[in-house]
XYZ file of C-alpha atoms in Angstrom:
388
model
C 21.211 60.330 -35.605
C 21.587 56.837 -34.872
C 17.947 55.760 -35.003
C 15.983 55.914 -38.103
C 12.270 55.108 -38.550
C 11.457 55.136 -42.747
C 7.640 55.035 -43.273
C 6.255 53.540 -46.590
C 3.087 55.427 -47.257
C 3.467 55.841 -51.008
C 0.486 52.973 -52.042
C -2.657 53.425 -53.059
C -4.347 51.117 -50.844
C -6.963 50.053 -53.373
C -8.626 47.117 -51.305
C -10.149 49.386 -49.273
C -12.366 50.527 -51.432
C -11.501 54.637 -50.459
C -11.441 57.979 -52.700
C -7.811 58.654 -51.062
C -4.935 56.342 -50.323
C -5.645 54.327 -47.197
C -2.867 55.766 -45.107
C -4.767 59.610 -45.617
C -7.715 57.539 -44.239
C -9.097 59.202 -40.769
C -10.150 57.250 -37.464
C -11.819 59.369 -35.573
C -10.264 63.047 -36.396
C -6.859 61.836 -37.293
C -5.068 60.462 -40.765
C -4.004 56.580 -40.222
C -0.270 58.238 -40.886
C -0.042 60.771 -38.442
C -1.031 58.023 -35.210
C 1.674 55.684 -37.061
C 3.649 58.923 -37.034
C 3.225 59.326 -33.497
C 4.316 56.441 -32.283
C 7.777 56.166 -34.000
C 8.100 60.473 -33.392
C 7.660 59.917 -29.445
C 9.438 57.080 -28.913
C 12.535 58.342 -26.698
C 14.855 55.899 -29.226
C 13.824 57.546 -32.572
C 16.128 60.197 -33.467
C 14.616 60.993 -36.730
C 11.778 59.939 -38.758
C 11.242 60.345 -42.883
C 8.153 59.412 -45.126
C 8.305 57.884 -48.353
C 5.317 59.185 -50.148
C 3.828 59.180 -54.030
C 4.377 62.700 -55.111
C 0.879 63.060 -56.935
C 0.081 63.033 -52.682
C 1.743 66.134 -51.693
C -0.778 67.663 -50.706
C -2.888 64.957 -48.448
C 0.558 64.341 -46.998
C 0.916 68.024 -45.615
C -2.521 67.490 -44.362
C -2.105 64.451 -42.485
C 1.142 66.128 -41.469
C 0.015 69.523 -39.971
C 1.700 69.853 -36.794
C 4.736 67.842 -36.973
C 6.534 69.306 -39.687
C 9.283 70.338 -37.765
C 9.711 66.747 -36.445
C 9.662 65.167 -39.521
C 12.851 65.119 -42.440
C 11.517 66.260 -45.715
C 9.420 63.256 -47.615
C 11.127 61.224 -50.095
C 9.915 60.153 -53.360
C 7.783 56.652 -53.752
C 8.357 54.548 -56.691
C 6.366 52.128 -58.687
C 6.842 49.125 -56.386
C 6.978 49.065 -52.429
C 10.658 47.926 -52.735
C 11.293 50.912 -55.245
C 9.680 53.363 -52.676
C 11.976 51.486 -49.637
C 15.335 52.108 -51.907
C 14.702 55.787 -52.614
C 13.923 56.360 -49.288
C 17.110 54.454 -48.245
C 19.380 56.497 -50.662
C 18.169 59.972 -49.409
C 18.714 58.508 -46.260
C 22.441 58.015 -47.259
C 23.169 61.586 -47.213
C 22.723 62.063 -42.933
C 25.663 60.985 -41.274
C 25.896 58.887 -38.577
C 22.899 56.453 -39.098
C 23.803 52.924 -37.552
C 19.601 51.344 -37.558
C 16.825 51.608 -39.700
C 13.494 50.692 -38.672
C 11.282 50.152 -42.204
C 7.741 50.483 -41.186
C 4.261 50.452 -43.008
C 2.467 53.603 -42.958
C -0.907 51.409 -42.726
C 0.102 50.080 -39.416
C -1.027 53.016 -36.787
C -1.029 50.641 -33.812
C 2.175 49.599 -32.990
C 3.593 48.898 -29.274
C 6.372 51.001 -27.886
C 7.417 48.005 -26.429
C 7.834 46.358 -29.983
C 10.231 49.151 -31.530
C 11.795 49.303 -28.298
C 12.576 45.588 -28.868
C 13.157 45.460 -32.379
C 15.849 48.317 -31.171
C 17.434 45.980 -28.580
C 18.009 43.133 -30.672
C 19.737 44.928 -33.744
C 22.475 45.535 -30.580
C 23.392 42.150 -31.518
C 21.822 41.120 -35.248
C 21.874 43.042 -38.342
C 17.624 42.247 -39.544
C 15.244 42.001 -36.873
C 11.796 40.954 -38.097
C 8.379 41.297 -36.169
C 5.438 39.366 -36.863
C 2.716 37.202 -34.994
C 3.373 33.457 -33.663
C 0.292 31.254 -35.482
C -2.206 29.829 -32.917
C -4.323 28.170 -35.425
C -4.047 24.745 -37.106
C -1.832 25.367 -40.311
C -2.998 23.122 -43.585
C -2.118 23.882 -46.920
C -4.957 23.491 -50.105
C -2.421 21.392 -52.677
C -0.967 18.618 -51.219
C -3.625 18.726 -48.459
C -1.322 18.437 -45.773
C -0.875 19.857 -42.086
C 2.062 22.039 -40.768
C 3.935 22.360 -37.711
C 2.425 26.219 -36.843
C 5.315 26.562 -33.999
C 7.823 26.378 -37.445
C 5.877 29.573 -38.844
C 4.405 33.340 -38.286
C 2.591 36.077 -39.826
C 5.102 39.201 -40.394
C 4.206 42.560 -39.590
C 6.408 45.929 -39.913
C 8.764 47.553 -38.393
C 11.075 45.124 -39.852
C 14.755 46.977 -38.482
C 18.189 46.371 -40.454
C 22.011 47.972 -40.113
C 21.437 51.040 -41.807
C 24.388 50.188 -44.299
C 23.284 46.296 -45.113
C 20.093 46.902 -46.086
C 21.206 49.753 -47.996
C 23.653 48.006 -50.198
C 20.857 44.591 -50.376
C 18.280 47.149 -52.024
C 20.779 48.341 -54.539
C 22.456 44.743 -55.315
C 18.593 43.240 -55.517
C 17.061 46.178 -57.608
C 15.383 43.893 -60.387
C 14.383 41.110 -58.138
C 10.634 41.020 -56.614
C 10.566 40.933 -52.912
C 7.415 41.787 -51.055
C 9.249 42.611 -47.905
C 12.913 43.912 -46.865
C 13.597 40.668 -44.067
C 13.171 38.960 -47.643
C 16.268 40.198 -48.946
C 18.517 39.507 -46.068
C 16.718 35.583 -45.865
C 18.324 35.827 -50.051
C 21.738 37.139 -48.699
C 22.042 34.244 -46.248
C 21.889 37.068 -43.241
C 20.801 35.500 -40.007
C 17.441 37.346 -39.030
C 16.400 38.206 -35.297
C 12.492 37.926 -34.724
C 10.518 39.982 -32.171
C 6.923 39.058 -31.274
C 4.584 41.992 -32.581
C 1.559 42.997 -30.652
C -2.237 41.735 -31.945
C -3.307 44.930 -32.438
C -0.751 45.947 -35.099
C -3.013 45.138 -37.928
C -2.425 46.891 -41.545
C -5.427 48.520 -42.485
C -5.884 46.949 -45.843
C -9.982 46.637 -46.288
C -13.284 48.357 -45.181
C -13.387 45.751 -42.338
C -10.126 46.723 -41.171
C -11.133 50.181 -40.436
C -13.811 49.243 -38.710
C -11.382 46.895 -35.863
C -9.134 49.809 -35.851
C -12.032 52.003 -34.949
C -12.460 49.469 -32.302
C -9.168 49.691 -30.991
C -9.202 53.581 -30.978
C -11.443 52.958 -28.815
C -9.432 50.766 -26.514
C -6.340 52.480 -26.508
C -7.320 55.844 -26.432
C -9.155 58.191 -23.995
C -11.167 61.275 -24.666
C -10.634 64.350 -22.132
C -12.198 67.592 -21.631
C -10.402 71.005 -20.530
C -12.383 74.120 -19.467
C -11.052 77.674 -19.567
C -11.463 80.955 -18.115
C -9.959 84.368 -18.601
C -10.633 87.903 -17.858
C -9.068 91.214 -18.961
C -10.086 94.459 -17.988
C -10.566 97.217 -20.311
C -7.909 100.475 -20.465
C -7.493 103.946 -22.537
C -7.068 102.982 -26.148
C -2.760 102.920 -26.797
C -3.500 105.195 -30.238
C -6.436 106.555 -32.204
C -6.149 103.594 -34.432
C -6.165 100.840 -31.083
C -7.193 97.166 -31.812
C -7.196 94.387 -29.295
C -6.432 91.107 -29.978
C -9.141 88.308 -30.250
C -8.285 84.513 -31.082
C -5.367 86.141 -32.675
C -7.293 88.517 -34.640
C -6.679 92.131 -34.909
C -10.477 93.973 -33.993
C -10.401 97.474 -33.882
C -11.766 99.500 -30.785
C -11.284 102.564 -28.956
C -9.993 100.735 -25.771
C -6.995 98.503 -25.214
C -6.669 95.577 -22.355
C -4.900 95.167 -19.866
C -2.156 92.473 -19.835
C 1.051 91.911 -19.350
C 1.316 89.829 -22.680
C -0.738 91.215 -25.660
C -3.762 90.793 -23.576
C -5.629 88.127 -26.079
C -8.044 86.537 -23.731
C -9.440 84.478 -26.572
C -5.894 82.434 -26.351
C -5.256 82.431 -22.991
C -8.943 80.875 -22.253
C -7.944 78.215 -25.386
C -4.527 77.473 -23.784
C -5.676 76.895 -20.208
C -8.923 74.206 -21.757
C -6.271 72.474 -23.673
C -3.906 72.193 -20.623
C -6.735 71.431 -18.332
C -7.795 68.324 -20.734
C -4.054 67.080 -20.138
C -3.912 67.543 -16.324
C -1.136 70.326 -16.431
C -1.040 73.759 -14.785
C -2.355 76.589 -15.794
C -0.971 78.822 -18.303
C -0.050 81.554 -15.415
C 3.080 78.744 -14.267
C 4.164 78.490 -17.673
C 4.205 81.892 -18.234
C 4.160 83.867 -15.407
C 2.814 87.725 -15.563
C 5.839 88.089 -13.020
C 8.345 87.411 -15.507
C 9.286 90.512 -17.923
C 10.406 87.699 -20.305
C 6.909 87.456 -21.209
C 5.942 91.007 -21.351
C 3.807 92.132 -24.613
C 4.133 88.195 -26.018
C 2.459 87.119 -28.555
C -0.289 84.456 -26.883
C 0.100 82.340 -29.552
C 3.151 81.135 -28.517
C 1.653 80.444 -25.476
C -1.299 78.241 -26.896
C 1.724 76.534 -29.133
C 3.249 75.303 -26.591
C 0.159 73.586 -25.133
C -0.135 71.953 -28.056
C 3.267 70.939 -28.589
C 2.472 69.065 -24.747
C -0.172 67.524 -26.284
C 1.394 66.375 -29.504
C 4.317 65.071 -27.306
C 1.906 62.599 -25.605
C 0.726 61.200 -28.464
C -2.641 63.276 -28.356
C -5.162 64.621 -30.900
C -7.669 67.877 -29.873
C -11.284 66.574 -30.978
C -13.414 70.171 -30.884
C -12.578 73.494 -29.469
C -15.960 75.508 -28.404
C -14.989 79.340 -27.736
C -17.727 81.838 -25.710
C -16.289 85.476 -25.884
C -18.568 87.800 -23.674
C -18.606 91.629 -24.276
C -20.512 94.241 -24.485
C -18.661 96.070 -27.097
C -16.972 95.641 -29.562
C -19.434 93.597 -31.785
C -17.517 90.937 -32.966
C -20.325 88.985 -35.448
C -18.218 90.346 -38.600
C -14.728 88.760 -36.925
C -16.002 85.396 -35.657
C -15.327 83.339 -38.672
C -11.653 84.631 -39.002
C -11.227 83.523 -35.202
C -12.403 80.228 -36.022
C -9.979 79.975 -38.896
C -7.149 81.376 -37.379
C -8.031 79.170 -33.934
C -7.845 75.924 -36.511
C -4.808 77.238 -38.243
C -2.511 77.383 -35.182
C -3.973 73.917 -33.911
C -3.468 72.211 -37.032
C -7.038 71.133 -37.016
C -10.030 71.602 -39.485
C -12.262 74.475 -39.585
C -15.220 72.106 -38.126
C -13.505 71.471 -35.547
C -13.640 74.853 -34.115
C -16.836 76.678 -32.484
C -16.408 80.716 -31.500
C -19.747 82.476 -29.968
C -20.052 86.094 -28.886
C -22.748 87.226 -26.203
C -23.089 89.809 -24.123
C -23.821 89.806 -20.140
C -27.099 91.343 -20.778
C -25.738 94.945 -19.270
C -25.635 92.733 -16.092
C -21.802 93.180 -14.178
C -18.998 93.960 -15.152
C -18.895 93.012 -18.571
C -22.080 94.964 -18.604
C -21.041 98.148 -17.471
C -18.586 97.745 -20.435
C -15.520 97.284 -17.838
C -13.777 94.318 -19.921
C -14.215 90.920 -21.770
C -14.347 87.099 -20.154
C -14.024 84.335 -22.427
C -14.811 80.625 -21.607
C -13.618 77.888 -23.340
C -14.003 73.839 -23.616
C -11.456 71.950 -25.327
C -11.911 67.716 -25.684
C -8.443 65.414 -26.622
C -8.041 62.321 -27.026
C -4.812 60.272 -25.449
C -3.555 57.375 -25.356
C -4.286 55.748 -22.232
C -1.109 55.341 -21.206
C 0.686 58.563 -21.885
């Protein structure tokens, strides 16, 4: 692992004026940590990312989380001060081998460019800080002396501020009791020439009520909502045993038929899976996971709707709603629709709301009527970046 990003999200964030931390914050339908997440877990330079979080948090970081657990190292512990929270996360950090950069990053800051890591990245080739910030383009005065500043001789800093894994290190040990409100800070002490890369406007820290409000605004810049429909049939066979259940959105429903399928014949799934490739512009489930292929015989579809999401969590994408019609004559399935729902929200890491399933029936019109086998339709709406 050569490429570290270390996320600070261990503050309270009391200026905004929140019951929860700032960074567990959501715009739109996702925490302010997991689209900072995103951007340092898909960047193709990032070999590994770790959060340092307040403990008492645990459990509004595994929300925020949901999904990318397995692309995340285990949290470390925050401490009393930022720089306290920075040093334990730089010490369990000490234990990988291998780790030449270090890319320290405020959890608060969802909106940074690719192109700014990438650069920070390029510059630490040569340097061993590389700070990020924005060049002033107002008239710079200070209150006492009243006087006026050259603003080309100044800038505002931002985060990811990136460091030789090794030199920061040992500057966070050897400037433990000091008070330094950023890491560049302690290489600036150290007399350790410091790189700068220009940071992009939008990478604001969302620090007060009006701050959520602009980055609602640039959610809505950056981003792009999309909508996926779905469609799947299966046609009804004799029931495999005297105690038979099909699968429904992953739920077991007892009946006295079976489907037909070459997987395990949940239609529910496979109607999910194609709406959420659909909203992405990819194929259909059936050239993912061709019926042709005995590799796929009797799978579980839930490995099939996984993967669509893993697709969309690799572009950087959230799922918005999920709206479910299963149409069938028989079984009944009002006592089962709430468990789909939950079960539908558990594999998509997404909230209960989030997730509509309806059950009709065709009216004893076709073949749905004539009790020959279950469609399901499905809509699924993302959003994505809009340039993933």
């Amino acid at each position: 692992m050569k490429n570290i990003a270390l996320i600070v999200a261990s503050g309270l964030g009391i200026r905004v004026n929140a019951s929860i931390p700032k960074q567990y914050l959501k715009l739109g339908n996702t925490s302010i940590l997991k689209l900072t997440l995103l951007k340092f877990i898909n960047h193709p330079k990032i070999d590994a990312v770790r959060v340092v979080i307040n403990l008492e948090h645990h459990d509004l970081y595994c929300e925020a989380t949901k999904g990318l657990e397995d692309k995340l190292l285990p949290p470390a512990r925050g401490g009393e001060r930022r720089q306290d929270s920075v040093r334990n996360g730089l010490q369990s950090l000490s234990l990988l081998p291998g780790i030449k950069n270090i890319l320290i990053h405020d959890a608060a800051r969802p909106f940074i460019s690719e192109e700014v890591i990438s650069n920070v990245l390029k510059k630490l080739e040569l340097l061993k800080a590389v700070d990020t910030g924005i060049s002033l383009k107002d008239t710079l005065k200070s209150k006492h002396p009243n006087a006026i500043y050259n603003r080309d001789n100044f800038y505002l800093t931002h985060t990811p501020q990136g460091f030789d894994f090794q030199t920061i290190l040992k500057l966070h040990n050897k400037y433990q009791e000091h008070i330094f409100t950023d890491d560049i800070s302690l290489c600036i002490e150290e007399g350790i020439e410091v790189g700068f890369v220009e940071s992009n406007a939008q990478n604001i820290k969302i620090t007060t009520p009006e701050c959520l409000t602009y980055g609602g605004l640039i959610m809505q810049q950056n981003y792009i909502t999309r909508v996926g429909y779905g469609f799947d049939i299966h046609k009804f066979q004799p029931a495999l045993d005297q105690n038979n259940t099909i699968k429904l959105c992953a739920i077991e429903v007892p009946f006295n038929k079976s489907l037909s399928a070459h997987s395990d014949g949940d239609v529910a799934l496979h109607a999910i899976t194609d709406a959420l490739l659909g909203a992405m512009g990819e194929d259909d489930i059936g050239m993912y996971f061709p019926p042709t292929d005995e590799k796929w015989k009797n799978t579980d579809s839930t490995i099939f709707l996984k993967h669509a999401y893993m697709l969309l969590t690799d572009k950087g994408g959230i799922i918005n709603n999920i709206d479910v019609t299963i149409v069938t004559e028989k079984p009944k399935l009002m006592n089962f629709k709430d468990m789909m729902r939950k079960k539908i929200a558990e594999l998509l890491n997404i909230s209960n709301n989030q997730v509509s399933v309806k059950a009709k029936t065709s009216e004893k019109l076709g073949f749905v009527g004539r009790e020959e086998g279950i469609s399901v339709s499905a809509v699924c709406a993302i959003t994505l970046p809009k340039n993933y």
